[in-house]
XYZ file of C-alpha atoms in Angstrom:
412
model
C -28.353 37.088 -7.551
C -26.682 36.184 -4.226
C -28.644 36.207 -1.013
C -27.907 38.869 1.585
C -25.722 37.632 4.429
C -28.615 37.907 6.843
C -30.713 35.605 4.657
C -28.231 32.695 4.707
C -28.744 29.865 7.152
C -26.152 29.180 9.879
C -25.414 25.792 8.314
C -24.320 27.343 5.019
C -21.477 29.106 6.773
C -20.695 26.323 9.219
C -20.162 23.362 6.884
C -17.346 24.911 4.805
C -15.404 25.311 8.058
C -16.313 21.984 9.669
C -15.745 19.751 6.627
C -11.943 20.275 6.458
C -11.658 19.792 10.233
C -13.720 16.601 10.148
C -11.788 15.169 7.206
C -8.477 15.994 8.898
C -9.670 14.168 12.022
C -10.595 11.124 9.916
C -7.138 11.177 8.337
C -5.397 11.315 11.730
C -7.476 8.354 12.928
C -6.641 6.388 9.753
C -2.906 7.073 10.191
C -3.066 5.988 13.826
C -4.961 2.819 12.954
C -2.449 1.904 10.215
C 0.463 2.495 12.590
C -1.279 0.380 15.201
C -1.345 -2.559 12.803
C 2.415 -2.277 12.439
C 3.456 -1.663 16.018
C 0.745 -2.641 18.521
C 0.002 -6.348 19.065
C -3.690 -7.174 19.033
C -4.925 -4.284 16.884
C -4.655 -6.132 13.598
C -4.128 -9.854 14.114
C -2.277 -12.068 16.547
C 0.389 -12.849 13.920
C 3.977 -11.816 14.743
C 4.455 -8.155 13.840
C 6.884 -7.274 11.019
C 7.130 -10.969 10.125
C 8.427 -10.471 6.571
C 10.803 -7.717 7.636
C 12.304 -10.220 10.074
C 12.806 -12.664 7.172
C 14.674 -10.040 5.136
C 16.948 -9.189 8.077
C 17.567 -12.823 9.024
C 18.440 -13.828 5.442
C 20.842 -10.892 5.171
C 22.328 -11.923 8.505
C 22.915 -15.407 7.119
C 24.630 -13.878 4.089
C 26.801 -11.718 6.334
C 27.835 -14.894 8.157
C 28.965 -16.468 4.893
C 25.858 -18.508 4.074
C 23.391 -18.233 1.187
C 20.451 -15.829 1.198
C 18.331 -18.651 -0.161
C 19.114 -21.274 2.474
C 17.450 -19.354 5.300
C 13.935 -20.479 6.250
C 11.647 -19.760 9.177
C 10.087 -22.513 11.228
C 7.039 -22.272 8.952
C 9.214 -22.675 5.858
C 9.050 -19.064 4.621
C 12.160 -17.953 2.720
C 13.797 -14.955 1.040
C 12.406 -14.842 -2.517
C 13.786 -11.581 -3.936
C 16.760 -11.109 -6.283
C 20.171 -10.524 -4.653
C 19.972 -6.802 -5.454
C 17.120 -6.563 -2.939
C 19.483 -7.821 -0.233
C 22.023 -5.200 -1.270
C 19.434 -2.417 -0.930
C 18.055 -3.786 2.344
C 21.467 -4.491 3.890
C 21.381 -1.455 6.268
C 18.452 -3.114 8.070
C 20.910 -5.762 9.239
C 22.829 -3.121 11.199
C 19.774 -1.924 13.107
C 18.214 -3.457 16.166
C 14.802 -5.102 15.915
C 12.881 -2.116 17.263
C 14.801 0.478 15.264
C 14.356 -1.526 12.060
C 10.613 -1.911 12.686
C 10.109 1.777 13.444
C 12.186 2.965 10.501
C 10.529 0.559 8.061
C 7.067 1.495 9.280
C 7.801 5.203 8.820
C 9.085 4.606 5.280
C 6.043 2.505 4.407
C 3.595 5.081 5.724
C 5.407 7.916 3.936
C 5.399 5.949 0.666
C 1.661 5.280 0.862
C 0.930 8.939 1.603
C 3.119 10.078 -1.271
C 1.287 7.865 -3.773
C -1.957 9.703 -3.036
C -0.168 13.074 -3.062
C 1.065 12.277 -6.582
C -2.459 11.470 -7.743
C -3.937 14.517 -6.028
C -1.445 16.862 -7.640
C -2.104 15.307 -11.037
C -5.852 15.792 -10.517
C -5.293 19.442 -9.583
C -4.229 20.125 -13.142
C -7.820 19.517 -14.206
C -9.702 21.113 -11.328
C -7.427 24.130 -10.769
C -8.414 24.263 -7.109
C -7.502 22.490 -3.934
C -9.885 20.146 -2.175
C -8.235 19.005 1.045
C -11.293 17.132 2.389
C -11.477 14.977 -0.741
C -7.734 14.298 -0.556
C -7.968 13.422 3.146
C -10.838 10.981 2.648
C -9.148 9.298 -0.338
C -5.891 8.958 1.602
C -7.729 7.613 4.648
C -9.310 4.862 2.538
C -5.898 3.949 1.111
C -4.373 3.751 4.602
C -7.104 1.484 5.976
C -7.256 -0.736 2.878
C -6.259 -4.345 3.336
C -3.286 -3.747 1.034
C -1.761 -1.100 3.264
C -2.687 -2.636 6.617
C -1.109 -5.957 5.650
C 1.995 -4.162 4.353
C 2.357 -2.347 7.670
C 1.643 -5.479 9.691
C 4.161 -7.713 7.958
C 6.791 -5.114 7.071
C 6.464 -5.743 3.343
C 7.873 -3.899 0.307
C 4.624 -3.143 -1.530
C 4.220 0.565 -0.739
C 7.855 1.419 -1.458
C 7.924 -0.347 -4.824
C 4.586 1.182 -5.797
C 5.633 4.759 -5.100
C 8.942 4.319 -6.960
C 7.178 3.030 -10.056
C 4.429 5.641 -9.823
C 6.892 8.541 -9.595
C 8.663 7.270 -12.695
C 5.628 6.283 -14.772
C 3.912 9.622 -14.104
C 6.943 11.424 -15.506
C 8.024 13.047 -12.262
C 11.735 12.399 -12.816
C 13.949 14.730 -14.866
C 13.899 13.554 -18.479
C 17.440 12.029 -18.532
C 16.526 9.820 -15.552
C 13.079 8.713 -16.716
C 12.780 4.932 -16.380
C 15.518 4.637 -13.745
C 13.179 4.017 -10.807
C 11.247 1.367 -12.727
C 14.556 -0.375 -13.436
C 15.573 -0.208 -9.775
C 12.190 -1.469 -8.580
C 12.369 -4.366 -11.050
C 15.840 -5.263 -9.763
C 14.329 -5.581 -6.285
C 11.258 -7.482 -7.482
C 10.726 -8.658 -11.050
C 7.051 -7.684 -11.438
C 7.703 -3.961 -12.211
C 9.270 -5.115 -15.492
C 5.660 -4.845 -16.710
C 6.251 -1.103 -17.061
C 8.897 -1.550 -19.756
C 6.288 -2.746 -22.298
C 4.064 0.057 -20.987
C 6.759 2.578 -21.911
C 7.113 0.971 -25.333
C 3.372 0.932 -25.956
C 3.068 4.612 -25.048
C 6.104 5.523 -27.204
C 8.310 6.467 -24.273
C 11.245 4.644 -25.798
C 13.976 6.490 -23.927
C 12.422 5.511 -20.603
C 12.041 1.887 -21.693
C 15.740 1.792 -22.613
C 16.789 3.462 -19.360
C 14.655 1.097 -17.253
C 16.157 -1.929 -19.043
C 19.707 -0.627 -18.633
C 19.269 0.190 -14.935
C 17.689 -3.206 -14.278
C 20.568 -5.002 -16.003
C 23.164 -2.815 -14.288
C 21.667 -3.423 -10.847
C 21.585 -7.175 -11.456
C 25.249 -7.124 -12.559
C 26.216 -5.056 -9.511
C 24.537 -7.578 -7.249
C 26.278 -10.392 -9.157
C 29.603 -8.812 -8.321
C 28.701 -8.618 -4.615
C 26.836 -11.952 -4.353
C 28.181 -14.089 -7.216
C 27.039 -17.494 -5.973
C 23.623 -16.268 -4.809
C 23.115 -14.411 -8.086
C 23.908 -17.507 -10.107
C 21.611 -19.532 -7.885
C 18.712 -17.049 -8.117
C 18.797 -16.387 -11.859
C 19.614 -19.941 -12.945
C 17.653 -21.954 -10.393
C 15.457 -20.258 -7.789
C 13.533 -18.173 -10.340
C 12.186 -21.399 -11.850
C 11.346 -23.004 -8.492
C 8.775 -20.503 -7.270
C 6.085 -23.127 -6.715
C 8.465 -25.006 -4.423
C 9.637 -21.931 -2.511
C 6.161 -20.473 -1.840
C 4.376 -22.425 0.861
C 1.173 -22.949 -1.183
C 0.877 -21.110 -4.464
C -2.708 -22.304 -4.886
C -3.821 -20.959 -1.521
C -6.847 -18.608 -1.641
C -4.679 -15.866 -0.127
C -2.807 -15.816 -3.446
C -4.964 -13.685 -5.735
C -3.011 -14.006 -8.968
C -4.583 -15.186 -12.194
C -2.374 -18.289 -12.177
C -3.494 -19.208 -8.671
C -7.133 -18.826 -9.731
C -6.638 -21.224 -12.640
C -4.751 -23.604 -10.355
C -7.695 -23.653 -7.936
C -10.021 -24.708 -10.752
C -8.658 -28.242 -10.352
C -7.584 -28.795 -13.961
C -4.759 -31.081 -14.942
C -1.217 -29.686 -15.341
C -1.450 -29.341 -19.123
C -4.913 -27.798 -19.058
C -3.849 -25.410 -16.280
C -0.910 -24.190 -18.362
C -3.026 -23.764 -21.487
C -5.872 -21.950 -19.710
C -3.481 -19.662 -17.900
C -1.591 -18.857 -21.100
C -4.819 -18.046 -22.935
C -6.073 -15.949 -19.999
C -2.779 -14.065 -19.748
C -2.817 -13.285 -23.474
C -6.396 -12.023 -23.176
C -5.449 -9.777 -20.251
C -2.494 -8.386 -22.195
C -4.664 -7.728 -25.239
C -7.250 -5.859 -23.155
C -4.476 -3.921 -21.423
C -2.886 -2.937 -24.746
C -6.200 -1.674 -26.125
C -7.002 0.378 -23.035
C -3.468 1.715 -22.712
C -3.478 3.026 -26.270
C -6.921 4.550 -25.810
C -6.118 6.090 -22.423
C -2.741 7.387 -23.581
C -4.332 10.634 -24.774
C -7.413 10.600 -22.580
C -6.238 9.606 -19.090
C -2.598 8.454 -18.993
C -2.632 8.359 -15.189
C -5.312 5.672 -15.230
C -3.293 3.832 -17.897
C -0.375 3.699 -15.449
C -2.595 2.390 -12.647
C -4.188 -0.239 -14.886
C -0.695 -1.392 -15.892
C 0.071 -1.916 -12.212
C -3.074 -4.027 -11.897
C -1.996 -6.157 -14.873
C 1.309 -6.815 -13.072
C -0.796 -8.152 -10.154
C -2.729 -10.466 -12.430
C 0.272 -11.920 -14.235
C 2.792 -12.424 -11.435
C 2.644 -15.972 -10.029
C 2.090 -14.833 -6.439
C -0.151 -11.882 -5.519
C -0.673 -11.551 -1.784
C -2.933 -8.871 -0.370
C -0.005 -6.558 0.426
C 0.680 -6.324 -3.321
C -2.755 -4.876 -4.062
C -2.073 -1.143 -3.896
C -2.800 -0.578 -7.578
C -6.599 -1.117 -7.600
C -6.896 1.001 -4.438
C -4.968 3.811 -6.138
C -7.058 3.449 -9.304
C -10.167 3.965 -7.200
C -8.559 6.958 -5.481
C -7.670 8.460 -8.868
C -11.272 8.327 -10.106
C -12.419 9.938 -6.859
C -9.838 12.725 -7.088
C -9.963 13.287 -10.846
C -13.636 13.036 -11.853
C -16.756 14.728 -10.542
C -19.520 12.815 -12.326
C -21.344 10.131 -10.379
C -20.552 7.053 -12.541
C -16.777 7.478 -12.446
C -16.438 8.845 -8.946
C -18.933 6.245 -7.700
C -16.947 3.459 -9.356
C -13.794 4.739 -7.672
C -15.471 4.761 -4.266
C -16.833 1.253 -4.859
C -13.385 -0.140 -5.707
C -11.836 1.478 -2.633
C -14.583 0.162 -0.371
C -14.254 -3.353 -1.794
C -10.541 -3.227 -0.998
C -11.395 -2.739 2.683
C -12.351 -6.432 2.818
C -10.970 -8.005 6.008
C -7.946 -10.265 5.679
C -9.355 -13.096 7.775
C -8.749 -16.292 5.855
C -9.746 -18.454 8.810
C -12.822 -19.698 6.972
C -10.992 -20.586 3.794
C -13.078 -22.320 1.189
C -11.201 -25.458 0.067
C -12.477 -25.192 -3.501
C -14.342 -22.761 -5.723
C -17.222 -24.914 -6.898
C -20.329 -22.829 -7.318
C -20.713 -19.136 -8.019
C -20.769 -17.923 -4.415
C -17.685 -19.915 -3.426
C -15.838 -18.652 -6.488
C -16.706 -15.027 -5.662
C -15.716 -15.485 -2.028
C -12.392 -17.167 -2.714
C -11.381 -14.752 -5.479
C -12.901 -11.491 -4.266
C -9.720 -9.382 -4.478
C -8.835 -10.886 -7.858
C -12.244 -9.880 -9.163
C -11.702 -6.303 -7.998
C -8.425 -6.217 -9.923
C -10.176 -7.626 -13.004
C -12.868 -4.959 -12.758
C -10.182 -2.297 -12.434
C -8.510 -3.522 -15.623
C -11.676 -3.919 -17.695
C -14.496 -1.710 -16.394
C -12.800 1.431 -15.054
C -11.024 2.216 -18.361
C -14.349 1.809 -20.183
C -16.006 4.339 -17.878
C -13.255 6.825 -18.690
C -12.913 6.059 -22.401
C -16.653 6.271 -23.110
C -17.786 8.483 -20.247
C -17.776 11.970 -21.715
C -15.076 14.549 -22.214
C -11.759 14.162 -20.441
C -10.854 17.845 -20.311
C -7.251 16.828 -20.968
C -4.694 18.040 -23.469
C -4.130 14.885 -25.462
C -0.750 13.246 -25.573
C 0.864 16.187 -23.767
C -0.694 15.245 -20.434
C 2.319 13.296 -19.146
C 4.455 16.260 -20.160
C 2.161 18.519 -18.159
C 2.395 16.195 -15.161
C 6.179 16.504 -15.349
C 5.799 20.238 -14.786
C 3.650 19.949 -11.639
C 5.435 21.396 -8.638
């Protein structure tokens, strides 16, 4: 029996009105803070703003002048490391002035990050059948102030744009004939999204795997026609010289699995063997969880696949680390029980870790040093191993089996 209106306390009527307003205010502050990292010196770090964006534009400028994309280097030795197709896509930035390029790129990055959370929120709505703007606003705020997004905004990186392209495709948001196309395009810009082709195969989305492969190959051939010498150089030489082109692949800022093994101080042969065994173990765990989550929580399977890409690529800087943040956001938006929602919150909070590497630990001897040096890597490992277990063995999923991706396709 409901209480009469006169018997309710003032707070019971006030909080439902104040909570959306407060969460909206938090979201506005988070957006402003993220934009400040991109455009206002001194808010984030004292590093040059849009540093990587400047590298893209300068390398393209060198190409426009008749030189190679891969001969350009900054005074610190940083170079253009993407396939030639990336230069083709980014070429319009060369026509813009510095300020216009920075503003336009920042707007695209912010929009991409927002859209990733919108995609997850709309997928979660299928289960809850009701809107919860405050929860969406808080989850989005944590994504925008995560180290992954702040560093992407600060340096003008590609992480948010590649992530949203892959997420749109992997969640089945493209019309069926075009499924896989965005994964293929993203992989032509940066090779790591190729990880989603075996994901498509493992989840029996064979048409999308074929489309992604065809688009990737077609984009690479198109770029070869436009940049023949640079394409030959990238695919036949530069791809195999990554350790030489990256300033220090064993630096603690690199949170890939290979970099972790490299920092263990093993010999070259032992490093290769340990990394190969570790990579095979990661792939085996991923395959098991992907098959299990395929009918229980395919959205989490997509996000875990993104985390596996982070583990296996040779270089994983902080601006690559959107996937664990989004996995945490998904658990917050999708589940209501404390273990799963709490785990999602914990992952998101851990990804707020500051990016100050000024006190870098030269080695990882001892447990505390190892945890400190590899903190982001450990979060990714937890996302790949623990979060799927919480979902797979954590009660009913309230889903509709293997039709869930099909249902996501129908979301407006």
